[in-house]
Coordinates of C-alpha atoms in Angstrom, one line a residue:
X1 CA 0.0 0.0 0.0
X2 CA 1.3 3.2 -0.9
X3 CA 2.7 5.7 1.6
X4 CA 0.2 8.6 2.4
X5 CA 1.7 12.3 3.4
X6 CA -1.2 12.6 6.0
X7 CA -0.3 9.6 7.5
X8 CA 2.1 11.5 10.3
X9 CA -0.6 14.3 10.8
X10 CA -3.6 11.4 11.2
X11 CA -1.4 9.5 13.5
X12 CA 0.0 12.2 15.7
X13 CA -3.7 13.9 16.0
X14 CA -5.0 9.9 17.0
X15 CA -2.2 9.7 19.5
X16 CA -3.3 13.6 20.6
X17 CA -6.7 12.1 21.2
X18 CA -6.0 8.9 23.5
X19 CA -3.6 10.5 25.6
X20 CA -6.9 12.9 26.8
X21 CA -9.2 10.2 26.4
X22 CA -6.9 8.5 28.8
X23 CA -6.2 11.2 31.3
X24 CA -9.8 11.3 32.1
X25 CA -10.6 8.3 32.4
X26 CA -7.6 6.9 34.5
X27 CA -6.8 7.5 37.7
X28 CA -3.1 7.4 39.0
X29 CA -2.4 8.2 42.5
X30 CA 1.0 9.2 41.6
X31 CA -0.3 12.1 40.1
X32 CA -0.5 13.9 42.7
X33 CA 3.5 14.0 42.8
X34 CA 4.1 15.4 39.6
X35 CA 1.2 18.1 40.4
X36 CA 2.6 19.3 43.4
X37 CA 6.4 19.2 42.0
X38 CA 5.3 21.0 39.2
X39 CA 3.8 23.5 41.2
X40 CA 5.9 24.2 44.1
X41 CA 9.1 25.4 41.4
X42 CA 6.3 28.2 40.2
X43 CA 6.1 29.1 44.2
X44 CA 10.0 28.3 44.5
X45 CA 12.1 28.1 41.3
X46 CA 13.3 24.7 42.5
X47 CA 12.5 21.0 42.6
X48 CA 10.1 19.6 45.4
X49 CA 11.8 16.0 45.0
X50 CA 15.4 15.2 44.7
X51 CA 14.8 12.3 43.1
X52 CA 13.5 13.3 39.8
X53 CA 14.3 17.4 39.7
X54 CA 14.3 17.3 35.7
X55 CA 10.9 16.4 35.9
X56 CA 9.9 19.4 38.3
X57 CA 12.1 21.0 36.7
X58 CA 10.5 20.6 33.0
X59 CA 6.7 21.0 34.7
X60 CA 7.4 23.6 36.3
X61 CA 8.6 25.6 34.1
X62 CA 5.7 25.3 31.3
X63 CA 3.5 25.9 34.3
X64 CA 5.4 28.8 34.8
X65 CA 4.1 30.2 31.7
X66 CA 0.7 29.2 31.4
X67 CA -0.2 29.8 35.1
X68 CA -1.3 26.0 35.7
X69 CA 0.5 22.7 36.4
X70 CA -3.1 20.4 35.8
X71 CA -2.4 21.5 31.7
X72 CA 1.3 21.6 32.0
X73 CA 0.8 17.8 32.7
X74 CA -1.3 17.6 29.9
X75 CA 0.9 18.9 27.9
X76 CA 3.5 17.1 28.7
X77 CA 1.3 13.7 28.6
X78 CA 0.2 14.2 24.7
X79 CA 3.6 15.6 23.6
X80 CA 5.3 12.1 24.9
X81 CA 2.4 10.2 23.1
X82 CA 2.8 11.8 20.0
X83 CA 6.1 12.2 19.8
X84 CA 7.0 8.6 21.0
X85 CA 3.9 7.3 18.0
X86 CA 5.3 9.0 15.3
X87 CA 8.9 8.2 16.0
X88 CA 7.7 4.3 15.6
X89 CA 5.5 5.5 12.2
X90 CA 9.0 7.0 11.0
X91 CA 11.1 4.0 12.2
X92 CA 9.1 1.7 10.5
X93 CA 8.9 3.4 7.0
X94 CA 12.5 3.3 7.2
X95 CA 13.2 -0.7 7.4
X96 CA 10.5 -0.8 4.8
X97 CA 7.3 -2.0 6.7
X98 CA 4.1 -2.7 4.6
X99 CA 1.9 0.5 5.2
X100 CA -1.2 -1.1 6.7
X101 CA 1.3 -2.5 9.6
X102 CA 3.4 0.5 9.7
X103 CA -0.1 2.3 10.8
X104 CA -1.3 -0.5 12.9
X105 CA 2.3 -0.3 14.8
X106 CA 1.9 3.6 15.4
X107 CA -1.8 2.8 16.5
X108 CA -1.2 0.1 19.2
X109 CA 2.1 2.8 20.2
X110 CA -0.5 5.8 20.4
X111 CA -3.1 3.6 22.3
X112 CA -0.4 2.0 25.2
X113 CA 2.7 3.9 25.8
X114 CA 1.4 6.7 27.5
X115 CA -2.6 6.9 27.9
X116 CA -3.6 3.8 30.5
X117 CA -1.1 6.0 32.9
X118 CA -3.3 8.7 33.1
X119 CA -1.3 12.0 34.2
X120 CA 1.7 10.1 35.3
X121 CA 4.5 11.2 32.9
X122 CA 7.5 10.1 35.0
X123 CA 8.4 7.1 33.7
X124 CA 7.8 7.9 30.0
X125 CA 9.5 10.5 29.7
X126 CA 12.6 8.7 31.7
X127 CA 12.0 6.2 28.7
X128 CA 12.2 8.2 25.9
X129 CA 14.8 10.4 27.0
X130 CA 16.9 7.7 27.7
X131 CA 15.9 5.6 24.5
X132 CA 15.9 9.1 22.2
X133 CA 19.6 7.8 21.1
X134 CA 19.0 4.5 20.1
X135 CA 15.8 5.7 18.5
X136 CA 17.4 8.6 16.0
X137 CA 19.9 6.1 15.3
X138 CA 17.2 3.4 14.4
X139 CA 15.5 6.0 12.1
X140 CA 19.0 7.0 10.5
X141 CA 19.2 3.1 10.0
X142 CA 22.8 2.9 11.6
X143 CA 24.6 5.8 10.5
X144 CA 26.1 8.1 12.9
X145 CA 27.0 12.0 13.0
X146 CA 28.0 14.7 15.0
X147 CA 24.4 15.6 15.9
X148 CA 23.3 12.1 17.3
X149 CA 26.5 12.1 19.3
X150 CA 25.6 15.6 21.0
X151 CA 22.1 14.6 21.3
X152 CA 23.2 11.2 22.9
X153 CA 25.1 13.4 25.3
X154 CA 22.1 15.9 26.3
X155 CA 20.1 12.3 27.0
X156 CA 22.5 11.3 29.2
X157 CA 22.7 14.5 31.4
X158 CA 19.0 15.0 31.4
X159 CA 18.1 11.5 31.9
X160 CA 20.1 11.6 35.1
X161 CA 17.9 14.0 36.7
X162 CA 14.6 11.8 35.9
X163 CA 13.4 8.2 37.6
X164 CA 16.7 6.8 37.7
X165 CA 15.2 3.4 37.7
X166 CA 14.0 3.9 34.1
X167 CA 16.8 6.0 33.0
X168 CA 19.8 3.9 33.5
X169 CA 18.5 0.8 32.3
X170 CA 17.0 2.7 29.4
X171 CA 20.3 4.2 28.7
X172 CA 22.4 1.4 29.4
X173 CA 20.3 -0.1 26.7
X174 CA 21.0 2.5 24.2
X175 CA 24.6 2.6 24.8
X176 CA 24.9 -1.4 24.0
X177 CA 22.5 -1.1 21.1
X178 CA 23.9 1.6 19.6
X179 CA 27.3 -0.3 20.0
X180 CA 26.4 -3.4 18.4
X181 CA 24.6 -1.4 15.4
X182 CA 28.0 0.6 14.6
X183 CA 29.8 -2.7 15.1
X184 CA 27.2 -4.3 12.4
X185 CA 27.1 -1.5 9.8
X186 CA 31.0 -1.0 10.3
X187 CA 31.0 -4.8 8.9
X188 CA 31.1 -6.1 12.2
X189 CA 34.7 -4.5 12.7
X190 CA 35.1 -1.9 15.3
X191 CA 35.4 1.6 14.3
X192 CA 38.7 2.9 14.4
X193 CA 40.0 4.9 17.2
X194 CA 39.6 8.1 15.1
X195 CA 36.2 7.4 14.5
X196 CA 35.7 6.3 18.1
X197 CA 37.2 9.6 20.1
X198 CA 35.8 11.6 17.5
X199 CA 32.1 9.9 18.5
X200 CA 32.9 10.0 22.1
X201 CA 34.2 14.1 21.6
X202 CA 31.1 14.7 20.2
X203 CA 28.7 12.9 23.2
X204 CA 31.2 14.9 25.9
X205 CA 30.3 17.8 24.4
X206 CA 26.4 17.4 24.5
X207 CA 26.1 15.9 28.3
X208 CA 28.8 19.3 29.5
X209 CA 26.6 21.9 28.0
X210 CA 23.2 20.0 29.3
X211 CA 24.6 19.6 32.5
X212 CA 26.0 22.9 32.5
X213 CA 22.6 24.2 32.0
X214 CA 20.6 22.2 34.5
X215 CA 23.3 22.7 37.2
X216 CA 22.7 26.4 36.7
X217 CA 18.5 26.2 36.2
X218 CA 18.0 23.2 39.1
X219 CA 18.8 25.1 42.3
X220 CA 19.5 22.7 44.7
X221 CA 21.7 23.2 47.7
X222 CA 25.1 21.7 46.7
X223 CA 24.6 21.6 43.3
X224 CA 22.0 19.1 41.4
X225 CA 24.2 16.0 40.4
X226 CA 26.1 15.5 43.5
X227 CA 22.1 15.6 45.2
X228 CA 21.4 13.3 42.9
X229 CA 24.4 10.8 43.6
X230 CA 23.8 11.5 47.4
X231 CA 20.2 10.8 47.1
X232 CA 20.4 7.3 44.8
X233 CA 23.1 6.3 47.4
X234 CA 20.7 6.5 49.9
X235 CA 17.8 5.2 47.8
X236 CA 20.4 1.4 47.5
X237 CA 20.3 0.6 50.8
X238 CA 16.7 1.5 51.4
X239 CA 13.2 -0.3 50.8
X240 CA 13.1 1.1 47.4
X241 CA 15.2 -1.5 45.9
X242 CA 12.7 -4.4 46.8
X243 CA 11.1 -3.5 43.4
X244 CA 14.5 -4.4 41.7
X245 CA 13.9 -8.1 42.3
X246 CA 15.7 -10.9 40.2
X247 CA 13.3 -13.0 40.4
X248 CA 11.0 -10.9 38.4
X249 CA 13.5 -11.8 35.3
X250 CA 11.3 -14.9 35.4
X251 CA 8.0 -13.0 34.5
X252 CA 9.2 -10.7 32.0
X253 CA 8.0 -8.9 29.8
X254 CA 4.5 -7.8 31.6
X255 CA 5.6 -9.1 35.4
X256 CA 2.6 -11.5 35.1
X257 CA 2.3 -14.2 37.7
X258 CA 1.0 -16.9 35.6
X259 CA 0.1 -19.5 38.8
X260 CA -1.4 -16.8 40.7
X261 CA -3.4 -15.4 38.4
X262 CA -5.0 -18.9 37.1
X263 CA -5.2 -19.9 40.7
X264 CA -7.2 -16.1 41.9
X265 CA -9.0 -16.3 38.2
X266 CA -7.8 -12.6 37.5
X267 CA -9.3 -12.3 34.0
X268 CA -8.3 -8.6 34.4
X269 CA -4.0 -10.5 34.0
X270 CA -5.2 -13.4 32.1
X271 CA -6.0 -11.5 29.3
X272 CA -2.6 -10.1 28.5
X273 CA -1.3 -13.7 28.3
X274 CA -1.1 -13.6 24.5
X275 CA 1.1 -10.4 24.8
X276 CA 4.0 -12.5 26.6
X277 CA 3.5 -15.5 24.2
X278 CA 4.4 -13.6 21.1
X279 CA 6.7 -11.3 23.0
X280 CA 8.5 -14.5 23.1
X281 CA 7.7 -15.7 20.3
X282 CA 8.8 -12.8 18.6
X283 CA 12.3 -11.8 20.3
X284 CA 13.2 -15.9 18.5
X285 CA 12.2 -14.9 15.4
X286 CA 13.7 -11.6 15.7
X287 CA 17.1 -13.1 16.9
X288 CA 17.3 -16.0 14.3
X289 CA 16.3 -13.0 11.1
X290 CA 19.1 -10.8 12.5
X291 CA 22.0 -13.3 10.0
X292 CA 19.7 -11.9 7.3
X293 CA 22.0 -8.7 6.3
X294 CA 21.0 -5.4 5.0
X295 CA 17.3 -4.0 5.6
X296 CA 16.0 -7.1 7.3
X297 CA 18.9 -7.3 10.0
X298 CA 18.1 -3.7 11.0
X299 CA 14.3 -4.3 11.1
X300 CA 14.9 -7.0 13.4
X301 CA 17.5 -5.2 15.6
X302 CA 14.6 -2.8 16.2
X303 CA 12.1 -5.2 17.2
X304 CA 14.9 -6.4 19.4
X305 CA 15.4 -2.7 20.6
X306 CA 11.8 -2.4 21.1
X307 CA 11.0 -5.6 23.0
X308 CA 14.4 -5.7 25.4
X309 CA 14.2 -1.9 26.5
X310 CA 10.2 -2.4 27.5
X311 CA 11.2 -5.8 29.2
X312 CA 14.1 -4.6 30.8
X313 CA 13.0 -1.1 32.3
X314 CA 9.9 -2.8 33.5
X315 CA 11.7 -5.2 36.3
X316 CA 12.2 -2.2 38.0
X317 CA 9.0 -0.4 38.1
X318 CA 6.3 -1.2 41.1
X319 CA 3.1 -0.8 39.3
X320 CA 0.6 -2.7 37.4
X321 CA 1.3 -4.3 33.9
X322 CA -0.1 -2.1 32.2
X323 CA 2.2 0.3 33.1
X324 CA 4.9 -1.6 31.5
X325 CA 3.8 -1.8 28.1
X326 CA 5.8 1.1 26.7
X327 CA 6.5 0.2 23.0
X328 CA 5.8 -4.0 23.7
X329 CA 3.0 -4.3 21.1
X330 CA 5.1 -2.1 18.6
X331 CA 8.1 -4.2 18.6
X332 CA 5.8 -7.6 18.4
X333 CA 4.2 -5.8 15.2
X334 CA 7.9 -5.0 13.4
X335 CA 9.0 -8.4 14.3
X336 CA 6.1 -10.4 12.7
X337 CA 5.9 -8.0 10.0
X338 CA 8.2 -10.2 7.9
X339 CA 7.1 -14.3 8.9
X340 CA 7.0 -16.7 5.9
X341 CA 3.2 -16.0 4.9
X342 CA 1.4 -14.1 2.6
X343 CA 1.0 -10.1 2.5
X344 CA -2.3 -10.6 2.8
X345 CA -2.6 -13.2 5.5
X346 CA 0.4 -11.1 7.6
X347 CA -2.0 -8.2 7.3
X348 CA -4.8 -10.6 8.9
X349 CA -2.6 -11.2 11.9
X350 CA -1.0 -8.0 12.7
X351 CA -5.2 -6.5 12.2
X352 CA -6.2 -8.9 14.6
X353 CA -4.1 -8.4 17.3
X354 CA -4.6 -4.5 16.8
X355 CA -8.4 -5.2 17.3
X356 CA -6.9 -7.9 20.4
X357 CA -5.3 -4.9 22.1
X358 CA -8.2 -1.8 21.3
X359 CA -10.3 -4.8 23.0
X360 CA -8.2 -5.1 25.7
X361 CA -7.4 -1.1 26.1
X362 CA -11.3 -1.0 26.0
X363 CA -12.2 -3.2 28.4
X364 CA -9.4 -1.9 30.9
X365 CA -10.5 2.3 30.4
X366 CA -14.7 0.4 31.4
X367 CA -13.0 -1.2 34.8
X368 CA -10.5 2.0 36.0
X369 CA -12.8 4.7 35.1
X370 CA -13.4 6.9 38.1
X371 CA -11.5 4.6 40.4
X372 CA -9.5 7.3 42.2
X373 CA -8.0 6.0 45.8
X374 CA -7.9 8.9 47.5
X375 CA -11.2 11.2 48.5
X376 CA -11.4 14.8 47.9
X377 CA -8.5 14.2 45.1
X378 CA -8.8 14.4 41.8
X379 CA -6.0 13.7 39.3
X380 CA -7.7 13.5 36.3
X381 CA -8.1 17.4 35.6
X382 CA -6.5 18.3 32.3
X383 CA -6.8 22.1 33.7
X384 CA -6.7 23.4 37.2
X385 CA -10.2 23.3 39.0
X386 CA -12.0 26.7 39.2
X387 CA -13.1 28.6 41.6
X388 CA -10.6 27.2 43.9
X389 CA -12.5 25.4 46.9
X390 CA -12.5 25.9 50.4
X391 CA -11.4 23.6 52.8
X392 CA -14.0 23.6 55.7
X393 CA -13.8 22.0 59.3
X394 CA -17.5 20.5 59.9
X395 CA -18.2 19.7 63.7
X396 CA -20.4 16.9 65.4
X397 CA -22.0 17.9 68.3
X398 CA -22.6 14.1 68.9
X399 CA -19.3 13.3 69.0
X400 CA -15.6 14.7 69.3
X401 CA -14.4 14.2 65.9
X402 CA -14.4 17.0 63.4
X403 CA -13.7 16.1 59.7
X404 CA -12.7 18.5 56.7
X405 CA -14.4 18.9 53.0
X406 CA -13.9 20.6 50.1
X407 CA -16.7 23.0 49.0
X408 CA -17.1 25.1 45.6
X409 CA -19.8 27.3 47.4
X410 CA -21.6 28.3 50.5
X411 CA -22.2 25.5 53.0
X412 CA -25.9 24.5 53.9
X413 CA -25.7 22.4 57.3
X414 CA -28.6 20.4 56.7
X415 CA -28.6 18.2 59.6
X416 CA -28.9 19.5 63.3
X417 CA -26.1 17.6 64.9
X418 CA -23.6 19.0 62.7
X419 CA -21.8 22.8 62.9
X420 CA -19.9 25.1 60.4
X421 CA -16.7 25.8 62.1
X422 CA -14.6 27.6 60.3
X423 CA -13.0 28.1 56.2
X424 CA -10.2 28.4 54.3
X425 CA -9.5 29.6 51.0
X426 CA -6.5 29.0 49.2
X427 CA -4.2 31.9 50.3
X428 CA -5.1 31.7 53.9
X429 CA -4.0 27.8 53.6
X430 CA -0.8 28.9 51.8
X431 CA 0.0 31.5 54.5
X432 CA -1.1 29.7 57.7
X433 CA -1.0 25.9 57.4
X434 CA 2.6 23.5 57.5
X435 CA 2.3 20.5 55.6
X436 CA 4.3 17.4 56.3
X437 CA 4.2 13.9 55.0
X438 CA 1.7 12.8 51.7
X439 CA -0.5 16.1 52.5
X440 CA -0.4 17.3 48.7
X441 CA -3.5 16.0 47.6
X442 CA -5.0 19.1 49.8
X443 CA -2.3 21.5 48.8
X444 CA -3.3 20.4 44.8
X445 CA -6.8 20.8 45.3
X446 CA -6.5 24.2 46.9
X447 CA -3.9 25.0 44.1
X448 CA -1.1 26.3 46.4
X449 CA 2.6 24.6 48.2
X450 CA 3.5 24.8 51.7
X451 CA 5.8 27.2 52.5
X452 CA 7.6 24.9 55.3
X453 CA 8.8 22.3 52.8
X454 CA 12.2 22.8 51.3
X455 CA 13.9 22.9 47.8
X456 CA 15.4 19.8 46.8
X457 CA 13.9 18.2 50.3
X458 CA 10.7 16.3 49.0
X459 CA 8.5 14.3 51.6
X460 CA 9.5 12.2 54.4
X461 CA 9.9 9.0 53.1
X462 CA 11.7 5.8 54.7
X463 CA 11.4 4.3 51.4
X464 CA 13.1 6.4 49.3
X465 CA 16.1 7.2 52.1
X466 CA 17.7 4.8 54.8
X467 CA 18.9 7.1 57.0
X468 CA 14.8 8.4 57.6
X469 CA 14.3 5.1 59.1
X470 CA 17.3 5.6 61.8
X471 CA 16.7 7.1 65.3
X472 CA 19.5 9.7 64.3
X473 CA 17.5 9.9 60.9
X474 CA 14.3 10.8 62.6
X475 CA 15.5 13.2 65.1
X476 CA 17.2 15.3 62.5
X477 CA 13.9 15.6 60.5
X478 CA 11.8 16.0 63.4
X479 CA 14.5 18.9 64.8
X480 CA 14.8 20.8 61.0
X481 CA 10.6 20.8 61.1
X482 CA 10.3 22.0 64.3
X483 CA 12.6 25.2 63.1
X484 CA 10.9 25.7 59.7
X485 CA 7.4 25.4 61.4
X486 CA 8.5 28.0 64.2
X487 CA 10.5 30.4 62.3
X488 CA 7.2 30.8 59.7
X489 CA 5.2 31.0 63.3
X490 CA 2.6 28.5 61.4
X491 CA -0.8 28.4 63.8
X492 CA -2.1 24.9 61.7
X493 CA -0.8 22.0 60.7
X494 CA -1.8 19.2 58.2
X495 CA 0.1 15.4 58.6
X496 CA -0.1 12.1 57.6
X497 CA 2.3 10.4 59.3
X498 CA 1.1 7.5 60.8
X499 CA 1.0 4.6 58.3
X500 CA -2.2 3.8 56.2
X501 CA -3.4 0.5 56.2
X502 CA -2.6 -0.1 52.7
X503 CA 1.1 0.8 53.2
X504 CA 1.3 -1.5 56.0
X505 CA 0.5 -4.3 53.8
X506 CA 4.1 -3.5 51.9
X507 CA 6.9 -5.9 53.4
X508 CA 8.9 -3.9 55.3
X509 CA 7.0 -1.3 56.3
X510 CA 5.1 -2.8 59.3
X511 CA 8.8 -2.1 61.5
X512 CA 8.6 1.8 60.8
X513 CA 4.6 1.6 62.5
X514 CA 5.5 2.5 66.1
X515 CA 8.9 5.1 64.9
X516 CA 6.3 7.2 63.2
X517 CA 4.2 7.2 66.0
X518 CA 6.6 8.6 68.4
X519 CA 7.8 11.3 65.8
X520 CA 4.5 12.1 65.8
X521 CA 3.8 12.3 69.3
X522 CA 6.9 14.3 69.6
X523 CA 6.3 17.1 66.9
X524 CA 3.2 17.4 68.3
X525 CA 4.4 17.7 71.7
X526 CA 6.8 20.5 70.8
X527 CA 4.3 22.7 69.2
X528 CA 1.8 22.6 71.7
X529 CA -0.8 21.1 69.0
X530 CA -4.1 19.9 70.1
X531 CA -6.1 18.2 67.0
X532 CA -9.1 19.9 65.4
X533 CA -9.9 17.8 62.4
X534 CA -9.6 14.7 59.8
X535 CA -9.6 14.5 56.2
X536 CA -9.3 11.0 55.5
X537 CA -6.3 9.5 57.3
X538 CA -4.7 13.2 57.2
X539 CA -4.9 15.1 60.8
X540 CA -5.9 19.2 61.0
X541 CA -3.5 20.9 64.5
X542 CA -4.1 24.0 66.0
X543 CA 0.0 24.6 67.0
X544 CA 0.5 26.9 69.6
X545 CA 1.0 30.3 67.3
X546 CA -2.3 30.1 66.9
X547 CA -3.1 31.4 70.3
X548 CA -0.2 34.0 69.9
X549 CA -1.9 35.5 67.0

């Protein structure tokens, strides 16, 4: 079928469409990290969370200049989906893919990399960034030049900054990809070492001027990179790197359980189960075509690309398959694009599993819509909500416990056991109210930051750092929150630091449970709090500058 020159602008607007289609219909709790990143470097200029500060970093900053982070997310979201679709469209018109599969590889790519996540762009762009190398090259079917080396190097110094967890496997992939595809169209002799310093000049010189650049846009005290190294050391020896488990090698691609999932009949898992057969199904084929030569080694070097780097990159990541599709079904489609058959029966095939997977994407979109996990939250706004709520404290004159809401307008108290204490709005919570510990969901849905959290510092969050979960750790926090909270003389306080039920289901976490409850007894202790209200499993204190203003 004959190449069309609308194909690019049909495939980017389709992939335009399913990443909204898909943030408003899925939820993702993780959301509501990004959100508040993105908007505490409008309030700050700097990163919320040391662990990812390009991506606060590149958030904040579009936020910066259209005034809201909800449609800097957006943005962000559809510019990965159609960026990452059309680089597959151009990939596969180069090794000289049929049309009718080229298309149905961009579609399955438009419809799964990016839209089941919702508003979480973290690990996609960590992906692409660190994939972009490998990619151009793919698309430039082997040849290398000056720009792809400088670009390679930019990747590496940006990818850095993002989920390091997707980033270094993703680039480590590139690196030995590109490697093997210089060795290959060099005919398979290694470059010489002209060629090679000259290559290796050229990536230098794109990772020093991007890290140049962020060092000097990321402020972060003592600099962004060592943070970085200082903050992934920490990350090693902490619970963080239970998700980095060999024994999930053994259910790669998707991370599927086979015997659970048969045994708890989860259709919801079963159903993917044809994805993992012709994943390997398809990395054989690909492997055993790649003694071909010429066009057909490189087509199958991509599938290889494709399938490996989604495989890979998911062992580390701790959510739901799903989540780990990336550019899976793409790679299947460029592998089988070639089996001994018929044009016309390969076109049968490769159609039906398209129609397979908009079944599957589908029937996944019907289950998750609306299924957001946390109350009072929502984080499938493509724009900021307006007016900007209230938060109110509602009384029971039955019992002792107050409990906070959200409200657009003017409360009616309809029932007679229940009182109207007081309201916020969004600049008296920004002015008056500390937030410590997974409180963002209120900040984000009263569209401000607290001013008591610190550039570079993030949450507190055993997980992420070992030394939270130390006596010495905890003390240190407790002391440096105490001083923030004081020196702003901050009359409320929002917290969440006891565990949640659902995190005490993790393994591991169950021995922080009492720690958390003597830091919180203690902070509490040292401002003079009493409580005042609940939102959820999130506590309202009155600290004692309340009464001295």
């Amino acid at each position: 079928m004959p190449q069309s020159r609308w194909d690019p602008w049909l495939l980017g607007f389709f992939a335009a469409i399913s990443e909204l289609i898909g943030r408003l219909i899925f939820p993702n709790w993780d959301v509501s990290f990004v959100l508040y990143g993105a908007r505490f470097w409008m309030d700050r200029d700097g990163p919320w969370l040391s662990v990812w500060p390009g991506l606060d970093f590149l958030l904040g900053e579009i936020a910066k200049k259209i005034g809201q982070p909800e449609a800097a997310i957006t943005i962000v979201g559809m510019a990965l989906n159609i960026t990452m679709t059309l680089i597959v469209w151009k990939i596969c018109k180069q090794i000289q893919m049929d049309r009718t599969l080229i298309i149905a590889a961009a579609l399955v790519t438009a419809l799964w990399f990016k839209p089941p996540l919702g508003g979480w762009v973290g690990d996609h762009l960590s992906f692409l960034v660190s994939l972009l190398p490998a990619l151009i090259l793919a698309m430039q079917l082997g040849k290398w030049n000056a720009w792809l080396g400088i670009i390679s190097g930019a990747c590496l110094s940006y990818g850095l900054t993002l989920k390091l967890n997707n980033s270094v496997p993703g680039l480590t992939i590139s690196a030995i990809w590109i490697y093997l595809t210089l060795w290959q169209t060099n005919g398979r002799k290694l470059p010489s070492f002209k060629a090679t310093a000259r290559g290796v000049a050229w990536v230098l010189t794109g990772a020093g001027a991007m890290a140049i650049f962020l060092s000097i846009i990321i402020r972060v005290p003592g600099g962004v990179y060592p943070n970085i190294i200082d903050t992934y050391a920490n990350v090693l020896k902490s619970q963080a790197t239970s998700q980095a488990n060999w024994l999930k090698l053994f259910q790669v691609p998707l991370q599927i359980n086979l015997s659970e999932a048969i045994s708890n009949q989860q259709a919801g898992v079963l159903v993917f189960i044809p994805i993992v057969i012709l994943y390997w199904v398809s990395l054989f084929w690909s492997s055993w075509k790649l003694r071909d030569g010429g066009i057909t080694t490189m087509r199958h070097a991509t599938a290889i690309l494709f399938l490996i780097s989604t495989s890979i990159v998911g062992l580390s990541l701790g959510r739901g398959l799903t989540h780990r599709m990336f550019i899976l079904p793409a790679g299947i489609i460029i592998s089988l694009s070639d089996i001994p058959l018929a044009l016309r029966r390969r076109k049968m095939i490769i159609i039906g599993f398209l129609g397979y997977l908009i079944a599957n994407w589908l029937s996944f979109a019907y289950v998750q819509r609306n299924l957001e996990k946390q109350p009072g939250y929502n984080s499938r706004l493509l724009t900021q909500q307006q007016p900007l709520p209230k938060l109110c404290l509602i009384s029971n004159n039955k019992t002792s416990i107050s409990k906070l809401l959200f409200t657009n307008g003017n409360i009616k108290v309809l029932e007679q056991d229940r009182t109207l204490e007081n309201c916020w709005n969004s600049e008296e919570i920004k002015r008056d109210f500390a937030g410590l510990v997974d409180v963002q969901i209120i900040a984000n849905t009263m569209g401000i930051s607290f001013r008591n959290q610190e550039i570079g510092k993030g949450d507190f969050r055993e997980k992420w750092d070992w030394r939270q979960a130390t006596p010495q750790g905890r003390s240190k926090w407790l002391k440096r929150q105490l001083d923030l909270i004081n020196k702003l003389k901050l009359p409320y306080l929002l917290e969440r630091l006891p565990l949640t039920k659902a995190e005490l289901e993790i393994p591991g976490y169950a021995a922080w449970k009492a720690p958390r409850l003597k830091q919180r007894q203690e902070l509490i202790r040292a401002l003079g709090a009493e409580e005042i209200g609940k939102f959820e499993d999130i506590t309202l204190w009155r600290t004692h500058w309340y009464k001295e203003k």
